Structure formats: C-alpha cells, structure tokens
Short mmCIF file of N, CA, C and O in Angstrom, two decimals:
data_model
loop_
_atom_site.label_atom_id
_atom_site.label_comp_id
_atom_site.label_asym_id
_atom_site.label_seq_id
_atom_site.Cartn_x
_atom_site.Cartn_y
_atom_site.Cartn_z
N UNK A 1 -21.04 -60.92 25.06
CA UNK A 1 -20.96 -61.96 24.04
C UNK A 1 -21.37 -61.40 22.69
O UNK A 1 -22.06 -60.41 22.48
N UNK A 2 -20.79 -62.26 21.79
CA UNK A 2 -21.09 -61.63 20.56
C UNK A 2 -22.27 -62.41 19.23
O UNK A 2 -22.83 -63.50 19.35
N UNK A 3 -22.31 -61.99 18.72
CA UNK A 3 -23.48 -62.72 17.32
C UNK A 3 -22.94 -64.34 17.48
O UNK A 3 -23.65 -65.33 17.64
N UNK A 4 -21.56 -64.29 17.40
CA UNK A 4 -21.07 -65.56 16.87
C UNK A 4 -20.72 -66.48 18.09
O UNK A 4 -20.78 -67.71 18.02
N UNK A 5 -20.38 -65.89 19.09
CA UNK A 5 -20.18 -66.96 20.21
C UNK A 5 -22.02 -67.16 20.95
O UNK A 5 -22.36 -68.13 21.63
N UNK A 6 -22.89 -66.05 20.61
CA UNK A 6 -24.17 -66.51 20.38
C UNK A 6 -24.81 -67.86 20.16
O UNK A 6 -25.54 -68.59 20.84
N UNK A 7 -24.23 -67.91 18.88
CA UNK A 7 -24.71 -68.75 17.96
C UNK A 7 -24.18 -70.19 18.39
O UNK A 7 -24.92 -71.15 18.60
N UNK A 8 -23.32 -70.20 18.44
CA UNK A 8 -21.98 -71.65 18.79
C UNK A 8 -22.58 -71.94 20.39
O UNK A 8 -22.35 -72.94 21.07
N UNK A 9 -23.26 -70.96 20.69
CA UNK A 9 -23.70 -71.64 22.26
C UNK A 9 -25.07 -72.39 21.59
O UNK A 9 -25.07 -73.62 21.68
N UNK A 10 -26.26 -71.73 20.92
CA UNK A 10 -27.06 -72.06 20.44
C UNK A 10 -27.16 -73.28 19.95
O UNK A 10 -28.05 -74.07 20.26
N UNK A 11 -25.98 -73.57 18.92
CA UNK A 11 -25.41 -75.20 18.61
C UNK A 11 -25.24 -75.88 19.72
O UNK A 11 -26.09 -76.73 20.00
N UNK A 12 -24.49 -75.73 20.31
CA UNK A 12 -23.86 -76.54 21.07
C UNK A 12 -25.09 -76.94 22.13
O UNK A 12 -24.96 -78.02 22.71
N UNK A 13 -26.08 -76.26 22.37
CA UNK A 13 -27.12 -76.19 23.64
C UNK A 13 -28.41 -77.40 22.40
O UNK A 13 -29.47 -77.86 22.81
N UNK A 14 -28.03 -77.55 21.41
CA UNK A 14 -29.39 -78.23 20.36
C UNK A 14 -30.13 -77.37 20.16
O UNK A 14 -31.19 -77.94 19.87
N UNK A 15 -30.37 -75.78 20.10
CA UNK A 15 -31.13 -75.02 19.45
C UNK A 15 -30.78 -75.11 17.95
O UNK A 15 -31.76 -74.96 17.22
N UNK A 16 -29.87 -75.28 17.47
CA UNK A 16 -29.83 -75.54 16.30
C UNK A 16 -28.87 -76.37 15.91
O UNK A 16 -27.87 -76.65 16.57
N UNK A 17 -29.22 -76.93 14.45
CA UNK A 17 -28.49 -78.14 13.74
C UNK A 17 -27.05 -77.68 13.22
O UNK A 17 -26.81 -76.50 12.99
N UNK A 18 -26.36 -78.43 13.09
CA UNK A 18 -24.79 -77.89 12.41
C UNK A 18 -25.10 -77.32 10.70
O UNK A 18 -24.49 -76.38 10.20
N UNK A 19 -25.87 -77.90 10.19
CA UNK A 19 -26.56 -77.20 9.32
C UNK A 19 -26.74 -76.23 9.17
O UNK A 19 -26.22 -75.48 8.34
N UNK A 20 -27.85 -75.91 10.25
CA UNK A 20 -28.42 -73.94 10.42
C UNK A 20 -27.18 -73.29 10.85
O UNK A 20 -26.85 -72.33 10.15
N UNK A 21 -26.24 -73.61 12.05
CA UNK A 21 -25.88 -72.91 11.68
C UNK A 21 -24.51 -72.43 10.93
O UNK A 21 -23.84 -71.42 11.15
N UNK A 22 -24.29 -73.46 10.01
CA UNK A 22 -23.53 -73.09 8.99
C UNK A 22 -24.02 -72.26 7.83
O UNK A 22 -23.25 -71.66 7.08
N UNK A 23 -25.29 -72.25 7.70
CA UNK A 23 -26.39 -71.46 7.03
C UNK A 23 -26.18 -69.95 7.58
O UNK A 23 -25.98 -69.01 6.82
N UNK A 24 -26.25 -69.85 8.82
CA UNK A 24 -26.36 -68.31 9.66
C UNK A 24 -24.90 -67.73 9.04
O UNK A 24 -24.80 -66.64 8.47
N UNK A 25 -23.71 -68.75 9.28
CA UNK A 25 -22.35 -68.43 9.14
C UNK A 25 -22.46 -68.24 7.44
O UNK A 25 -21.42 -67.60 7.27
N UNK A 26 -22.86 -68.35 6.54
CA UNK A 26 -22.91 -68.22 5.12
C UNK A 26 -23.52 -66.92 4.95
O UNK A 26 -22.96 -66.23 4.09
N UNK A 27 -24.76 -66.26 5.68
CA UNK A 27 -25.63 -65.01 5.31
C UNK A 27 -24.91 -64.34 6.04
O UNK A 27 -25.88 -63.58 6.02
N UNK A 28 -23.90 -63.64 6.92
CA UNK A 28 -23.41 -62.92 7.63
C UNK A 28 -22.35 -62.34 7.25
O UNK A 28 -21.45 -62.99 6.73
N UNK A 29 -22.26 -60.96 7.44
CA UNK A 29 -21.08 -60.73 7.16
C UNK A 29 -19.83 -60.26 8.05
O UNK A 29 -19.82 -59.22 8.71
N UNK A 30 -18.87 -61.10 7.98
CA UNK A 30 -17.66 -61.14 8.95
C UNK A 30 -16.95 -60.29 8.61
O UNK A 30 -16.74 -60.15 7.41
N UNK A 31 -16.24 -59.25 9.75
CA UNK A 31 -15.29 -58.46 10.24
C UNK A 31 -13.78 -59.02 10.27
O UNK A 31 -13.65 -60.04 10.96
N UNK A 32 -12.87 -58.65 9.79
CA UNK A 32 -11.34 -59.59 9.37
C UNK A 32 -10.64 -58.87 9.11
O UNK A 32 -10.92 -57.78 8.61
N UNK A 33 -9.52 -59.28 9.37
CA UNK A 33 -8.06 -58.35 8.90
C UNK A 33 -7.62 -59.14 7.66
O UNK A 33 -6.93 -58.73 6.73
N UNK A 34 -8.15 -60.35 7.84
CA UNK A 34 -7.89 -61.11 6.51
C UNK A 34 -8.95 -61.93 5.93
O UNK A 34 -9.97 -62.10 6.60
N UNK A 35 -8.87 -62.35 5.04
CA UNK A 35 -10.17 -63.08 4.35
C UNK A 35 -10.04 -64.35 5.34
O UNK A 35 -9.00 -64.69 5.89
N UNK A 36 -11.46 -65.06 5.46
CA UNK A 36 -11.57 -65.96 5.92
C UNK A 36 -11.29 -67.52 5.30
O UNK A 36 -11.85 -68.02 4.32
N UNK A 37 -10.34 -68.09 6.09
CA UNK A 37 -9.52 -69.33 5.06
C UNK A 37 -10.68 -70.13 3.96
O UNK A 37 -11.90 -70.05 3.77
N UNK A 38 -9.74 -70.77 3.49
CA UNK A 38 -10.62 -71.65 2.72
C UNK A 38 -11.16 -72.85 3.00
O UNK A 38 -12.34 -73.14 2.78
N UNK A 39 -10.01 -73.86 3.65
CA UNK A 39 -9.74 -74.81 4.61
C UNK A 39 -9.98 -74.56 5.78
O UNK A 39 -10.12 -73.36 6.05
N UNK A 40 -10.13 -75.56 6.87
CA UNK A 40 -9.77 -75.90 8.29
C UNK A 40 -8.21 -75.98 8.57
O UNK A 40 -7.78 -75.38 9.55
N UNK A 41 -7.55 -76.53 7.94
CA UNK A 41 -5.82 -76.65 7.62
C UNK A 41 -5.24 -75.01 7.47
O UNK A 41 -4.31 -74.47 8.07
N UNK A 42 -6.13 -74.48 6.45
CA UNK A 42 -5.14 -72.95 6.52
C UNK A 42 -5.74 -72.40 7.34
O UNK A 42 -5.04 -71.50 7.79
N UNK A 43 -6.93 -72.45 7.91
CA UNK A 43 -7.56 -71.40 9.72
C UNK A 43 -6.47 -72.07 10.61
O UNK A 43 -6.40 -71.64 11.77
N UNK A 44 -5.78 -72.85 10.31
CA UNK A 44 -4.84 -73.94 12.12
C UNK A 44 -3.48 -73.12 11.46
O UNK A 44 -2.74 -72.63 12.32
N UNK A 45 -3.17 -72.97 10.33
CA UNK A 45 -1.40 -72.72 9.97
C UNK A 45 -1.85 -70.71 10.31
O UNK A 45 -0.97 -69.94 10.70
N UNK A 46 -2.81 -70.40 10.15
CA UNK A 46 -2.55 -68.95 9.96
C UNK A 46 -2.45 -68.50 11.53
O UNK A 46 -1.77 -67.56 11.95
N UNK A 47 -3.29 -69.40 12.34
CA UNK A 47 -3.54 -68.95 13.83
C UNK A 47 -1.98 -69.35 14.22
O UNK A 47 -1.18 -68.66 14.85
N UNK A 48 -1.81 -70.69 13.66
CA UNK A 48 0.09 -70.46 14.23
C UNK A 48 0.58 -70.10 14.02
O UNK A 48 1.43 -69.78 14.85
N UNK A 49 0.75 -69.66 12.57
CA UNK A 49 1.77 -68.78 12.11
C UNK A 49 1.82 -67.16 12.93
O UNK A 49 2.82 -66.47 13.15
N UNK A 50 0.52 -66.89 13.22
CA UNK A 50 0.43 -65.34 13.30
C UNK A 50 -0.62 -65.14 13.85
O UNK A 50 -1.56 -64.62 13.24
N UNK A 51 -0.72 -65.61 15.53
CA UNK A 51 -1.60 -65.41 16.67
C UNK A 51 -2.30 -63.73 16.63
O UNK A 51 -1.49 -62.81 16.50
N UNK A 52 -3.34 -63.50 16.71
CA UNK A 52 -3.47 -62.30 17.22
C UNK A 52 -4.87 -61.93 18.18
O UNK A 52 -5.72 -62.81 18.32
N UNK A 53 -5.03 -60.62 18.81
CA UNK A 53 -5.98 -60.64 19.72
C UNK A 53 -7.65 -61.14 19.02
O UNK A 53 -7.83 -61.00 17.81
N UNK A 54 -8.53 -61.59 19.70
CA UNK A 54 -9.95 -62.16 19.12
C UNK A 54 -10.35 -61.20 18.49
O UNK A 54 -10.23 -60.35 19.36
N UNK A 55 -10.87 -60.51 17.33
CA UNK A 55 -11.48 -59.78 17.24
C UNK A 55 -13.31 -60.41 17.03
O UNK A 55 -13.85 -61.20 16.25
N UNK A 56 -13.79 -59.56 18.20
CA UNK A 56 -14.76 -59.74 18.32
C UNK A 56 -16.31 -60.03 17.13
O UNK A 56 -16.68 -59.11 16.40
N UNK A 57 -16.87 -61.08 17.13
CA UNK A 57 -18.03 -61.22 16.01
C UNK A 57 -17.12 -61.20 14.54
O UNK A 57 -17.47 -60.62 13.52
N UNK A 58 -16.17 -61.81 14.68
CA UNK A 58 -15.19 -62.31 13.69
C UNK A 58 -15.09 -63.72 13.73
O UNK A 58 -15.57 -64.37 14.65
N UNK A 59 -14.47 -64.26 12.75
CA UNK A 59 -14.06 -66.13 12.48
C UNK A 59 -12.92 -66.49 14.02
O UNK A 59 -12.71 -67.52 14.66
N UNK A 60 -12.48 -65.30 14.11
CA UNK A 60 -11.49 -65.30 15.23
C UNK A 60 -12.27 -66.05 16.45
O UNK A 60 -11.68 -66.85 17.17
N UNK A 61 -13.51 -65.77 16.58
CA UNK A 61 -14.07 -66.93 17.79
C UNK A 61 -14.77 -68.22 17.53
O UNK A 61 -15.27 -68.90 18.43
N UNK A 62 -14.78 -68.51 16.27
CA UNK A 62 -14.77 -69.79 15.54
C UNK A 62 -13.55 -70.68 15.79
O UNK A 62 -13.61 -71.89 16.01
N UNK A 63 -12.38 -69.93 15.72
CA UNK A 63 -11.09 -70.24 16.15
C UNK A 63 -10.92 -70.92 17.54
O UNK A 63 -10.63 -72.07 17.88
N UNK A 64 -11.29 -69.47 18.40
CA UNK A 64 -11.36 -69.87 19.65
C UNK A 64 -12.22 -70.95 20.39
O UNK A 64 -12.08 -71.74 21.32
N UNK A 65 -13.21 -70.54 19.46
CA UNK A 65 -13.98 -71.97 20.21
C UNK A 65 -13.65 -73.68 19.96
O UNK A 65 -14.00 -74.71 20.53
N UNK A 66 -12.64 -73.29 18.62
CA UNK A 66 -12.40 -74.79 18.55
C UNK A 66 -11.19 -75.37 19.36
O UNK A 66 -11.00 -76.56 19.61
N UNK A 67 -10.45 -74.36 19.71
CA UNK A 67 -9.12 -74.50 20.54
C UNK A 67 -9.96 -74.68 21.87
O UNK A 67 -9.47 -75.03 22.95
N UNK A 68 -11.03 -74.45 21.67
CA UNK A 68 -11.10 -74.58 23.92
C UNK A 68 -12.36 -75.60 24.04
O UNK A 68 -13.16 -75.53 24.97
N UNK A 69 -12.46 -76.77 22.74
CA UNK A 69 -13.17 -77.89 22.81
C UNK A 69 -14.41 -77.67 22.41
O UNK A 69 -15.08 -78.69 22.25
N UNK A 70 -14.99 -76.48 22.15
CA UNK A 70 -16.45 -76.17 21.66
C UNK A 70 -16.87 -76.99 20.69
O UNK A 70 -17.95 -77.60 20.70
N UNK A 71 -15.86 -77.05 19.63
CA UNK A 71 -16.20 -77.62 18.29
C UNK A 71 -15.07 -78.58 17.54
O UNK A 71 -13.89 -78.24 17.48
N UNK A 72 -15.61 -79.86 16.96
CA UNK A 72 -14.77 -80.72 16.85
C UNK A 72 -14.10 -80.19 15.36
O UNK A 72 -14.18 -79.16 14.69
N UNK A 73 -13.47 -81.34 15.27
CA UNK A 73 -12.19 -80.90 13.76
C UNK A 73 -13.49 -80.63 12.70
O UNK A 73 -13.70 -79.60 12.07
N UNK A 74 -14.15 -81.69 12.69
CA UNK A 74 -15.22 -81.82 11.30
C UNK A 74 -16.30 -80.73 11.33
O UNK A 74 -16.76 -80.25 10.29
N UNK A 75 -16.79 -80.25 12.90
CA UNK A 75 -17.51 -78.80 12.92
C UNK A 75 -16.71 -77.65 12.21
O UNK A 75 -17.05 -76.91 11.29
N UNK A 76 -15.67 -77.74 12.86
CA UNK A 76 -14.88 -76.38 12.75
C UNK A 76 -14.68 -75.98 10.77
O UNK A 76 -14.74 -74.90 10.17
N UNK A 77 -14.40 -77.68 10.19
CA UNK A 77 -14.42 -77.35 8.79
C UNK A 77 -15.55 -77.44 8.21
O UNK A 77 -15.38 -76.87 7.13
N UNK A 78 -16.52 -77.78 8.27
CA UNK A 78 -18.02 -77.10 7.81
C UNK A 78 -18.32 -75.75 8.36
O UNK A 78 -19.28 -75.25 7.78
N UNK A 79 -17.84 -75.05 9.24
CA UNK A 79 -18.21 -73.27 9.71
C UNK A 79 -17.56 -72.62 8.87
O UNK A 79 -18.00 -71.65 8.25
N UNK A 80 -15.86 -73.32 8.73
CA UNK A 80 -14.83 -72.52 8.06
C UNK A 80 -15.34 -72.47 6.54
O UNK A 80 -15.38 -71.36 6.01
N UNK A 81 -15.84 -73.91 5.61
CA UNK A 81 -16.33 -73.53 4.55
C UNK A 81 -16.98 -72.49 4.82
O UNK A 81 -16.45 -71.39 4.69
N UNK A 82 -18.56 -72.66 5.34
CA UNK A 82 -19.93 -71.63 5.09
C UNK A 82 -19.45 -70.50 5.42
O UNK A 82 -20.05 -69.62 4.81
N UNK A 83 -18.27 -69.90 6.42
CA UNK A 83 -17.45 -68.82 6.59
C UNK A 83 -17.03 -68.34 5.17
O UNK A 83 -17.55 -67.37 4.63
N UNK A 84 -16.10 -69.08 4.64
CA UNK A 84 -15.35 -68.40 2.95
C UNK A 84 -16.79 -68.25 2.35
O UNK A 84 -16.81 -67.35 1.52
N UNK A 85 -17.95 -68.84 2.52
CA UNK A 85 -18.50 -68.63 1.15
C UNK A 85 -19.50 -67.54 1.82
O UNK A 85 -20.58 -67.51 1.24
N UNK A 86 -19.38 -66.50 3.10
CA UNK A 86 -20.34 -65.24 3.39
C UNK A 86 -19.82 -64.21 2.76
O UNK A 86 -18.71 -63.97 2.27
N UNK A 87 -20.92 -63.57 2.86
CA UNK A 87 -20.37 -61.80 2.40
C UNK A 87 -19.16 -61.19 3.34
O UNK A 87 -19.05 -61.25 4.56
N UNK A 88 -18.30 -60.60 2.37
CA UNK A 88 -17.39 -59.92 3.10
C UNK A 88 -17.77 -58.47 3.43
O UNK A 88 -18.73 -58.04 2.78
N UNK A 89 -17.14 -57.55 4.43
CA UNK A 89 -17.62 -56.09 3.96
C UNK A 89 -16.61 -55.34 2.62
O UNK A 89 -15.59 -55.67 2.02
N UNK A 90 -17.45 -54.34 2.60
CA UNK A 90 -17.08 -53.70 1.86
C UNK A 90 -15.81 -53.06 1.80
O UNK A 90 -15.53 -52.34 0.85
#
C-alpha cells in the first residue's frame, strides 16, 4: 500500500477528518504524468478520456478509490481541490 491509499483508509476508518486529510493531500507532493485536475469534472473526463495503469502514491488512487465507492462525489472534490493546490515535483 501506498502513502495515499494509507491515508484514505485512515479517513475512511475516523482516524482522521475530511479536513486533515485534505490538509495531508495539500503538503505532499504528487507523482503524475499530468498535472493534477482542477475540478472533480475534469479528474472523471480525463480518466475517460484516457484510462491508464494506477500509478502508485499518485491522484491516480484518489481516482481509484472513488470508482470502487471509497469516496463520495463531494469527498473526491475537496481531495481533488487540496490535490491542485500541493507541490508538484520538480
């Protein structure tokens, strides 16, 4: 398992508030082939448009977890904000 499916268990178990960890998802910096959307609407058109394998401790299991019921519509777009607004790498 990774940092981020970590964490989303952590939520989901009440170790932490949707708050924290949209907070954790803001100080971190995510791994991507592409920048992380801006919207919840453009994370759903890009995954359809152009499926690809999870990459691991990426937004990519933010994705996944919302497709397999982890996280509702309104979670998924409060992660996806605090997501656009983390450090990218270099």
């Amino acid at each position: 398992m990774s940092e981020v499916s970590d964490l989303i268990d952590s939520y989901r178990s009440g170790e932490l508030t949707l708050d924290e960890l949209a907070q954790r998802f803001r100080v971190r910096t995510w791994p991507s082939r592409r920048p992380a959307p801006g919207t919840a609407r453009e994370g759903w058109r890009r995954e359809q448009e152009d499926p690809e394998p999870i990459l691991e401790g990426s937004f990519d299991e933010v994705v996944s977890a919302y497709h397999l019921g982890l996280l509702t519509g309104n979670e998924y777009e409060v992660l996806s904000r605090a997501a656009s607004e983390a450090r990218t790498p270099e």
